[in-house]
Coordinates of C-alpha atoms in Angstrom, one line a residue:
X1 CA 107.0 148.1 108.5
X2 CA 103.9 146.7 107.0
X3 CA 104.1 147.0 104.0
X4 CA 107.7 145.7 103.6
X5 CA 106.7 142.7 105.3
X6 CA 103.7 141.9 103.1
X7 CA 106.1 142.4 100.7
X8 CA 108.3 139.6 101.9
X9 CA 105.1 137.3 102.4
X10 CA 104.6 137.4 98.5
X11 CA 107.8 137.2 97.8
X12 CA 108.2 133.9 99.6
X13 CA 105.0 133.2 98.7
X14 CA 106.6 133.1 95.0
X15 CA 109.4 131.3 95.8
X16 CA 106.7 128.1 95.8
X17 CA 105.8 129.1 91.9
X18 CA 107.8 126.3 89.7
X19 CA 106.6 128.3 86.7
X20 CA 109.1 131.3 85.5
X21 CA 107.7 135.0 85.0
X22 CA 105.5 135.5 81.9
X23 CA 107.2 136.6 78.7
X24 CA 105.2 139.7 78.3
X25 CA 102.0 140.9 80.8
X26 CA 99.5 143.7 80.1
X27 CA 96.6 145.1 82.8
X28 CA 93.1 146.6 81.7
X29 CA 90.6 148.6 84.6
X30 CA 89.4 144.7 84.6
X31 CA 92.2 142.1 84.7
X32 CA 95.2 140.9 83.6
X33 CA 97.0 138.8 80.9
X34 CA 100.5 137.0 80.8
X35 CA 102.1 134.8 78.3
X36 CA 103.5 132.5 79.3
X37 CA 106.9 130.3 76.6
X38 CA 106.6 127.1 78.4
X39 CA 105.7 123.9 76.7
X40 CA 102.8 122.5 78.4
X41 CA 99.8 120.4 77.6
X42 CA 96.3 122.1 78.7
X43 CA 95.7 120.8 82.6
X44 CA 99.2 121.6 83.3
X45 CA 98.9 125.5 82.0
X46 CA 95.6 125.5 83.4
X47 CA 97.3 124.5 86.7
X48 CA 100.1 127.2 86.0
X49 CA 97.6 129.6 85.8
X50 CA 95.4 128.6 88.8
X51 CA 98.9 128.5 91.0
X52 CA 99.1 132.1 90.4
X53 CA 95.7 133.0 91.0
X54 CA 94.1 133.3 88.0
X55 CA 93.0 131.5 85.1
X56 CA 92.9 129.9 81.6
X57 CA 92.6 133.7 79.5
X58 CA 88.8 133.9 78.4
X59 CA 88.1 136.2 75.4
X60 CA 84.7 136.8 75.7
X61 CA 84.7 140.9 73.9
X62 CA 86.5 142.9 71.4
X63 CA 88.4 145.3 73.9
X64 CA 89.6 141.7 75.6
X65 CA 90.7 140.3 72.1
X66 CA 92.8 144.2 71.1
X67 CA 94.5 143.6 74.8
X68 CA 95.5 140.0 73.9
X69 CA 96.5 141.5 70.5
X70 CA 99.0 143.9 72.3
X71 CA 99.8 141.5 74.3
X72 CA 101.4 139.2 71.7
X73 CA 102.7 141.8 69.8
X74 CA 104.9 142.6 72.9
X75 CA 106.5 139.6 72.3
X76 CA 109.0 140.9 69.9
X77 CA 108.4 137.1 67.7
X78 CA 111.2 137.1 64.3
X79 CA 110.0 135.4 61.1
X80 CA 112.9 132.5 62.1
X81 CA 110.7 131.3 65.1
X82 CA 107.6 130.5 63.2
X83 CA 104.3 130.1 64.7
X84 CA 103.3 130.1 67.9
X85 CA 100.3 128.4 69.7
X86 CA 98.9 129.1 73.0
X87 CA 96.7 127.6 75.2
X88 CA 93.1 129.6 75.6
X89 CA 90.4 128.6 78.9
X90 CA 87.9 126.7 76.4
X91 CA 87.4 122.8 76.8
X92 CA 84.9 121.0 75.3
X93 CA 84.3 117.3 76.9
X94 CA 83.4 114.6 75.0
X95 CA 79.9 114.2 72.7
X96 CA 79.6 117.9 73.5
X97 CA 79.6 119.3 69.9
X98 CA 77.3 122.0 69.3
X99 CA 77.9 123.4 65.6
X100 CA 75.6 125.8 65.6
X101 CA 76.5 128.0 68.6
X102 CA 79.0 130.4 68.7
X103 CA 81.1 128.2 70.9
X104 CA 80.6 125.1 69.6
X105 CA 80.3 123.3 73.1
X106 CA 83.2 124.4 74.5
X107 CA 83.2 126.3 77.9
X108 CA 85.5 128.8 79.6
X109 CA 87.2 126.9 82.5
X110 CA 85.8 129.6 84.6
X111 CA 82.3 127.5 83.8
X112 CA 80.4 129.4 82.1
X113 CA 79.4 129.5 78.4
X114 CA 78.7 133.1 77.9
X115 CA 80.6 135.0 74.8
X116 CA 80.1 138.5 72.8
X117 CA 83.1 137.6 71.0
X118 CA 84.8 134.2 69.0
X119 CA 87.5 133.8 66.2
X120 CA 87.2 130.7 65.2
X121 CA 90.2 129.6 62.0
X122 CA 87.7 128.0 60.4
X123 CA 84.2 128.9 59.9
X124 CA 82.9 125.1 59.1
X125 CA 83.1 122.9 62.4
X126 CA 84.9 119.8 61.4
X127 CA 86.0 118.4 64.3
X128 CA 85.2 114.8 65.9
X129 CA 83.1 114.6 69.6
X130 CA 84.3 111.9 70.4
X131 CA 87.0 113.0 72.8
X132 CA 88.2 115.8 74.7
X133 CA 89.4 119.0 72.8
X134 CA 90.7 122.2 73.9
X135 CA 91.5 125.6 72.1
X136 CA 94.8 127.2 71.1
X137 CA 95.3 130.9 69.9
X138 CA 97.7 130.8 66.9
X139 CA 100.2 133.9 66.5
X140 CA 103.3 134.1 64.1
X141 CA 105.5 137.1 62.4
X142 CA 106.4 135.2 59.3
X143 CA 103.8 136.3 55.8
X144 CA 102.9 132.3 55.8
X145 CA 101.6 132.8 59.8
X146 CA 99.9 136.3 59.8
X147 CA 96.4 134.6 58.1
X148 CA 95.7 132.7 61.2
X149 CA 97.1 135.4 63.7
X150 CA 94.8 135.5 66.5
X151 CA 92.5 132.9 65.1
X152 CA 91.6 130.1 67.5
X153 CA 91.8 126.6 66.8
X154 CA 90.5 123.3 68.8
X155 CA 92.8 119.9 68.8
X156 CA 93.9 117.3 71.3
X157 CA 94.4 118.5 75.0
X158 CA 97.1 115.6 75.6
X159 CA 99.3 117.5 73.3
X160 CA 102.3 120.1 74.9
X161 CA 101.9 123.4 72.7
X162 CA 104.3 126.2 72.7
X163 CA 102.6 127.9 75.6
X164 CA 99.3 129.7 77.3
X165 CA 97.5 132.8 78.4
X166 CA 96.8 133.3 82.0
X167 CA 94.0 136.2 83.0
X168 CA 93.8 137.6 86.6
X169 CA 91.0 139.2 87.9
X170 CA 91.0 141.5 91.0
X171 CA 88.4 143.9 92.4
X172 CA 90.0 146.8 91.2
X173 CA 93.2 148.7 90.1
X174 CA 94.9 151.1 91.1
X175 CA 96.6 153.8 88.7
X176 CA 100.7 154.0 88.2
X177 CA 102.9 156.3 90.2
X178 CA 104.6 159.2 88.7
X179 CA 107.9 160.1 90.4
X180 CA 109.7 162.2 87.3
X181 CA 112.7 162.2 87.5
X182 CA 113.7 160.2 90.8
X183 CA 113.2 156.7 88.0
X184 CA 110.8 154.3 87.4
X185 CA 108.7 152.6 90.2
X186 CA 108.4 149.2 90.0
X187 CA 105.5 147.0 90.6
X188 CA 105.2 143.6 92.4
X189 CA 101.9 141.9 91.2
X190 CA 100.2 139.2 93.4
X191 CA 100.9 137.0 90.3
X192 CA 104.3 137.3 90.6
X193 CA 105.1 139.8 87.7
X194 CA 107.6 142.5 88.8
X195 CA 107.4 145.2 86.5
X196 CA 107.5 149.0 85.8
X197 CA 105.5 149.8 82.5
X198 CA 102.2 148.3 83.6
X199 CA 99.5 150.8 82.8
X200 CA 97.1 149.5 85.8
X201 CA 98.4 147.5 88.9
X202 CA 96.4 145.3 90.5
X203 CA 94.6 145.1 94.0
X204 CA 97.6 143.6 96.4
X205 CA 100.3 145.2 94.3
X206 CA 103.2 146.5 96.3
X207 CA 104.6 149.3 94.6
X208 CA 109.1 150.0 95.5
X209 CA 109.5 153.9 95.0
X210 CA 113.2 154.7 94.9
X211 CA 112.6 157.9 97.1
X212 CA 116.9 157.7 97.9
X213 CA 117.5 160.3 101.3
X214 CA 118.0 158.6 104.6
X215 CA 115.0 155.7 104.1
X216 CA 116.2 154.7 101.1
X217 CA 113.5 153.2 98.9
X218 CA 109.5 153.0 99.8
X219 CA 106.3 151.0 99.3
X220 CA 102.6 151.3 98.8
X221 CA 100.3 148.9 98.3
X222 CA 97.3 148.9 96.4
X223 CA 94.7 147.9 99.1
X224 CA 90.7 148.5 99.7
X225 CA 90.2 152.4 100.6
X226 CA 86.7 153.1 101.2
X227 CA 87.7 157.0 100.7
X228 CA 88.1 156.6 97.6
X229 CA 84.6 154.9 96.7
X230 CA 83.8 158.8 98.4
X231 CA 85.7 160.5 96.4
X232 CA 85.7 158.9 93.3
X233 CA 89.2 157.1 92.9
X234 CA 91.1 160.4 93.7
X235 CA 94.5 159.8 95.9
X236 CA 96.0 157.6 93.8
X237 CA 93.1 155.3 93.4
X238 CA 92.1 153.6 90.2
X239 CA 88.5 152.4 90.5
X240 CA 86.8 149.2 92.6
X241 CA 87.3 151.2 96.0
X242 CA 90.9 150.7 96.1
X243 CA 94.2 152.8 95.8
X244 CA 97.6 153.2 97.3
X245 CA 97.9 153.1 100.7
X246 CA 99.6 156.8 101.2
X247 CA 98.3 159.6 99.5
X248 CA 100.8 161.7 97.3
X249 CA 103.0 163.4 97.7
X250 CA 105.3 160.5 98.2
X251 CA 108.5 159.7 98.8
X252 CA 108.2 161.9 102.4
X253 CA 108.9 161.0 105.7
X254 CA 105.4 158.9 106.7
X255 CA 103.6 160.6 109.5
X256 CA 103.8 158.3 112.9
X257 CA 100.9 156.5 113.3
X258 CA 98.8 156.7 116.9
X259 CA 100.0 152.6 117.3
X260 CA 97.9 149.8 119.0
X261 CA 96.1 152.1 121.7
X262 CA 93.9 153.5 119.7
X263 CA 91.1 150.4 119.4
X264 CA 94.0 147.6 118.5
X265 CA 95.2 149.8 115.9
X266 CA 91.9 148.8 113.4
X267 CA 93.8 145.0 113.4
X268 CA 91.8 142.0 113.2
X269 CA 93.7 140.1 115.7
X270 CA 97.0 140.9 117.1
X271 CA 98.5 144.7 117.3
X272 CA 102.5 145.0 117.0
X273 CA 103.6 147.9 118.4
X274 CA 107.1 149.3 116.9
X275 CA 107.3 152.8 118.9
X276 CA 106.0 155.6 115.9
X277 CA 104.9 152.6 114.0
X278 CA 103.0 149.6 114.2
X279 CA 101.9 146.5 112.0
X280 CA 98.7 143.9 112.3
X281 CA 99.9 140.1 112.6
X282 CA 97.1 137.0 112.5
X283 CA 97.0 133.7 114.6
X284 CA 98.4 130.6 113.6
X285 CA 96.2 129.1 110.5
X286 CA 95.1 132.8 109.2
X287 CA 96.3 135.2 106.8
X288 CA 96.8 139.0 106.9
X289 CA 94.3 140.5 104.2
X290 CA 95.5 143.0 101.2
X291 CA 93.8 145.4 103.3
X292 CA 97.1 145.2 105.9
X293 CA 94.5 144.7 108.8
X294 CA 92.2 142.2 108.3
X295 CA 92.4 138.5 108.6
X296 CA 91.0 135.4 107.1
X297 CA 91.5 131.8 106.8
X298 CA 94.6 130.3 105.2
X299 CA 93.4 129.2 101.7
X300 CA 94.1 125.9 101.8
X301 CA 94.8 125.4 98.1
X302 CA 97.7 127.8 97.8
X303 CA 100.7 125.9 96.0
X304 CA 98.2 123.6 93.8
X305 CA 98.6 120.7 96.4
X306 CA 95.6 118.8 93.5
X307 CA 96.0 117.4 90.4
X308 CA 92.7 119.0 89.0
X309 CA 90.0 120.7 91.2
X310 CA 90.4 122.0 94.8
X311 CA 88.1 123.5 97.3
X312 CA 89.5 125.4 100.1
X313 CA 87.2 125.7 103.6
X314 CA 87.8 125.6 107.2
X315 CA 89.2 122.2 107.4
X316 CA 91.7 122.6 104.5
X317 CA 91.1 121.7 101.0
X318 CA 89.6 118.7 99.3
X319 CA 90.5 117.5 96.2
X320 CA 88.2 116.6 93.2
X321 CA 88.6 115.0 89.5
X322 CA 86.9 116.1 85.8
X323 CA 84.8 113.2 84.1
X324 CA 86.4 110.3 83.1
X325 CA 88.8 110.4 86.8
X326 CA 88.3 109.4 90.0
X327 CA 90.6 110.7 93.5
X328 CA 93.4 108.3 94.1
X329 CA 93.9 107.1 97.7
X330 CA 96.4 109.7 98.2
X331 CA 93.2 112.5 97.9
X332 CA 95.3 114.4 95.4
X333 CA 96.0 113.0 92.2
X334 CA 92.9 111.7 89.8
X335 CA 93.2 107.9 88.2
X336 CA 91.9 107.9 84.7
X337 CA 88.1 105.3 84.8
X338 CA 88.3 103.1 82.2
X339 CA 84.8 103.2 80.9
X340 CA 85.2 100.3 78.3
X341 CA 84.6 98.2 81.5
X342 CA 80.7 99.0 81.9
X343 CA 80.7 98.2 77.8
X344 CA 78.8 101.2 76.7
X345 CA 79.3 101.0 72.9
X346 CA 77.6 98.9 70.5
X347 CA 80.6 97.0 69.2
X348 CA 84.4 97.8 69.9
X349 CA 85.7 100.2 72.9
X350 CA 88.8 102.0 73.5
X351 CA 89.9 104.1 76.4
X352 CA 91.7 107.1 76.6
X353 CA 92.5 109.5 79.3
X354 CA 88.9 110.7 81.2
X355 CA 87.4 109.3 78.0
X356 CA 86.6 106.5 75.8
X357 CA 86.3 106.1 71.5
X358 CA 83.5 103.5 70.0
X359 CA 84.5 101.7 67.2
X360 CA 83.2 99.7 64.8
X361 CA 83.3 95.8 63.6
X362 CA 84.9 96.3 59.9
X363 CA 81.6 96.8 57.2
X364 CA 80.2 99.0 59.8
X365 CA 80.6 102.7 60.3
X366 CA 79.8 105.2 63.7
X367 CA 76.9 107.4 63.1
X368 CA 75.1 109.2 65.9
X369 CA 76.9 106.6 68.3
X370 CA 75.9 103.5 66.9
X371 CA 77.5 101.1 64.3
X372 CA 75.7 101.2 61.2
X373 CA 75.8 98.8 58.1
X374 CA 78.2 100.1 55.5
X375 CA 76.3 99.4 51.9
X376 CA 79.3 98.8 50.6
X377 CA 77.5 98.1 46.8
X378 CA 77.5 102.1 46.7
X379 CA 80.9 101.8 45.1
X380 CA 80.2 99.3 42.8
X381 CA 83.0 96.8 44.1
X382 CA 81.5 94.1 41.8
X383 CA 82.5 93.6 38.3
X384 CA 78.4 93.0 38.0
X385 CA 75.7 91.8 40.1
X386 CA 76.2 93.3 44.4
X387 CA 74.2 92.3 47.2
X388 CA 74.9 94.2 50.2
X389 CA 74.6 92.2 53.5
X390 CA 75.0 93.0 56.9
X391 CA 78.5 93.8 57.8
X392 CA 80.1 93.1 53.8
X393 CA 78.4 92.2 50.5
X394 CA 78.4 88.9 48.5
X395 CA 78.9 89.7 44.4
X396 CA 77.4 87.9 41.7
X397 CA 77.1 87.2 37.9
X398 CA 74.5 87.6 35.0
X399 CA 73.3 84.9 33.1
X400 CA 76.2 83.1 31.1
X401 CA 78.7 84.4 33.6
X402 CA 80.3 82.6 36.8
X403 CA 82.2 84.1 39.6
X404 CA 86.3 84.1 39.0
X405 CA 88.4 81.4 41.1
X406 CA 90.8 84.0 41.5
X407 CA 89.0 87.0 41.9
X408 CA 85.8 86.6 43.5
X409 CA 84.0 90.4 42.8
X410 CA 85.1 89.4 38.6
X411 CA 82.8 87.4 36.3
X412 CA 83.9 85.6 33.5
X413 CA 82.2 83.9 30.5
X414 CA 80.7 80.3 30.8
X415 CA 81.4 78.2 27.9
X416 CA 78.0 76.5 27.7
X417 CA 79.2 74.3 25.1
X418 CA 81.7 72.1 27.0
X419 CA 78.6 71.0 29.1
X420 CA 77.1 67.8 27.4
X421 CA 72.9 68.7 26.2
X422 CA 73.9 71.5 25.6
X423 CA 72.7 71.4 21.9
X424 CA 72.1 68.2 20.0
X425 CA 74.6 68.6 17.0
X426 CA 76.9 71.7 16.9
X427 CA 77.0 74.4 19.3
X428 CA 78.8 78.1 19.1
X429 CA 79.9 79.9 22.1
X430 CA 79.4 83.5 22.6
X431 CA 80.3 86.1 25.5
X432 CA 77.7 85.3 27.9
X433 CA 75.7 83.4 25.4
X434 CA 75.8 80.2 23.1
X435 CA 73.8 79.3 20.2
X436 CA 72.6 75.4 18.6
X437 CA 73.5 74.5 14.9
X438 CA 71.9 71.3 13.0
X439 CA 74.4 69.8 10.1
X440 CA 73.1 69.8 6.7
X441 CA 70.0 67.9 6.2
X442 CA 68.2 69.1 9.6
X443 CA 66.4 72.1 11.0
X444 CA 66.7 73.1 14.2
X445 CA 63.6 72.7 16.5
X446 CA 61.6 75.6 18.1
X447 CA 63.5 74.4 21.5

């Protein structure tokens, strides 16, 4: 049968997945979400997600940010496991900072910048731009977590979090089978979620209805129909031209089908006869289409064979880096550039992972990406006198005071008197001063 044997494709398909099945997923008319428990730093959730067809979740609207509520409420989290963080689709690159917009620099790792929605923890933007950060949602049950439920919060993409969103989008859906009281039917997304209390299935969903009698179980799939663009989504259909592949009612004996005669039997390339029945097959280096008849060229970068970016076409794939990488010899994995080397700061360089920090000589300080002088006389380091110079200070004394040999930002008092000319008869020595006395019989000078 076709369908069973698409079945079997994903299914084996899934067997290349190293990542388990989400915690908890939930489908809108647009997409899906799945939460996924696995510690993992960002590029390897946002290589989880991409292995599974989808993406880093973007939150871009209200409706999107009440699913992901639900979503994480379906988690069932006790006070005992504290909070949780997740990995959202926003990365800002390095020197990227935009304060003022409602992103901050950051972009969806779908590429775009676009938003009608944020929740940022903090309303002030304190974060550095000198390296890479990426955004976590936050989500506890305990009375100390529940002020930053939801709230997102940007830190070091190096660093493996608790888990991450994934969001699948798909052309349409199509709406969930109602069999009373034969049981539940359950649902095998193209993402790899088996499930029966999804509210809308996918586009390439196989649906297993336990019919029972002679043929046992049964499946649909949720494929392209153009009827029911016609009709408006009836049969089954959920909107996006697609629905199941039978109409209802279901769990009958199927009607025999005219076979491969009849102009190949609508397949793409080959036509298998099976007597009443008959199923489409493609050639070597192709792949049968959700649509059970249609084919199209093996996508190349099934199974995430790059570390970062890949581009499927005729050929294959082709692998590419971020910033701050460039391809190994092995054309997969992505060598970090060590941009110290070309010596673009003013003063001191480190590198990091697809970056770099400036730093500064000590008595300087980074501003707008140069190393400025650090007036360090601001804070009076001086018991006295402070002259700031380039890269420290120097600290000196008022008249009658000298620089101490063991502390040299104190000033102590200069006994003028023990220096000889001083004064010509008797001399007095005051706290930063002296003053001349004449023995009896003289008057001092006006000197």
């Amino acid at each position: 049968m076709l369908l069973l044997g698409l079945a079997v494709l994903w299914l084996s398909a899934g067997c290349a997945w190293q990542e388990p099945a989400p915690a908890h997923t939930i489908c809108s008319p647009e997409a899906c979400y799945t939460a996924h428990l696995r510690r993992r730093s960002f590029n390897e959730a946002w290589r989880a997600c991409r292995e599974r067809g989808g993406n880093l979740a973007s939150i871009k609207r209200q409706r999107e940010a009440e699913l992901v509520e639900e979503l994480m409420q379906g988690l069932s989290l006790s006070e005992e496991q504290g909070e949780l963080k997740l990995w959202l689709g926003l990365q800002r690159q390095p020197r990227q900072c935009s304060p003022y917009k409602s992103l901050r620099g950051f972009t969806w790792t779908t590429g775009d910048q676009g938003t009608w929605y944020t929740n940022w923890l903090k309303e002030e933007y304190p974060g550095s731009c000198a390296a890479t950060r990426c955004v976590v949602l936050s989500f506890g049950a305990g009375e100390a977590a529940r002020h930053a439920n939801y709230k997102w919060l940007d830190g070091s993409c190096q660093l493996a979090v608790d888990g991450y969103l994934c969001r699948f989008s798909y052309r349409g859906m199509c709406e969930p089978i109602e069999l009373g009281a034969r049981g539940p039917v359950v649902y095998d997304t193209p993402f790899g979620v088996t499930s029966s209390r999804l509210r809308h299935i996918p586009f390439g969903s196989v649906a297993t209805l336990p019919c029972g009698g002679p043929r046992g179980a049964q499946s649909l799939l949720c494929m392209a129909r153009e009827e029911e663009e016609r009709r408006g989504g009836g049969g089954g259909g959920g909107g996006g031209g697609v629905g199941w592949s039978r109409d209802p009612p279901y769990c009958q004996e199927a009607r025999p089908r005219s076979g491969c005669a009849a102009d190949n039997g609508g397949c793409g390339q080959t036509c298998v006869d099976e007597g009443a029945y008959y199923h489409c097959q493609c050639d070597e280096g192709y792949q049968l289409d959700a649509d059970g008849r249609s084919c199209s060229p093996l996508d190349g970068c099934a199974g995430g064979p790059c570390q970062f970016y890949c581009l499927s076409g005729p050929g294959g794939f082709a692998c590419s880096c971020p910033e701050g990488y460039r391809l190994a010899k092995d054309g997969r994995s992505c060598l970090d550039v060590d941009e110290c080397v070309s010596a673009p700061c003013g003063q001191d360089c480190a590198n990091t992972l697809g970056s770099y920090l400036c730093r500064c000589h000590e008595g300087y300080q980074l501003e707008e990406g140069e190393c400025r002088d650090v007036d360090e006389c601001v804070g009076m380091p001086c018991g006295q006198l402070c002259a700031n110079t380039e890269g420290s200070f120097q600290c000196y004394c008022e008249v009658g005071f000298t620089l101490s040999e063991e502390d040299a930002a104190t000033c102590s008092d200069v006994d003028e008197c023990h220096y000889q000319g001083s004064c010509q008869q008797m001399c007095v020595n005051y706290l930063g001063h002296y003053e001349c006395h004449c023995e009896e019989g003289y008057a001092l000078d006006p000197d």
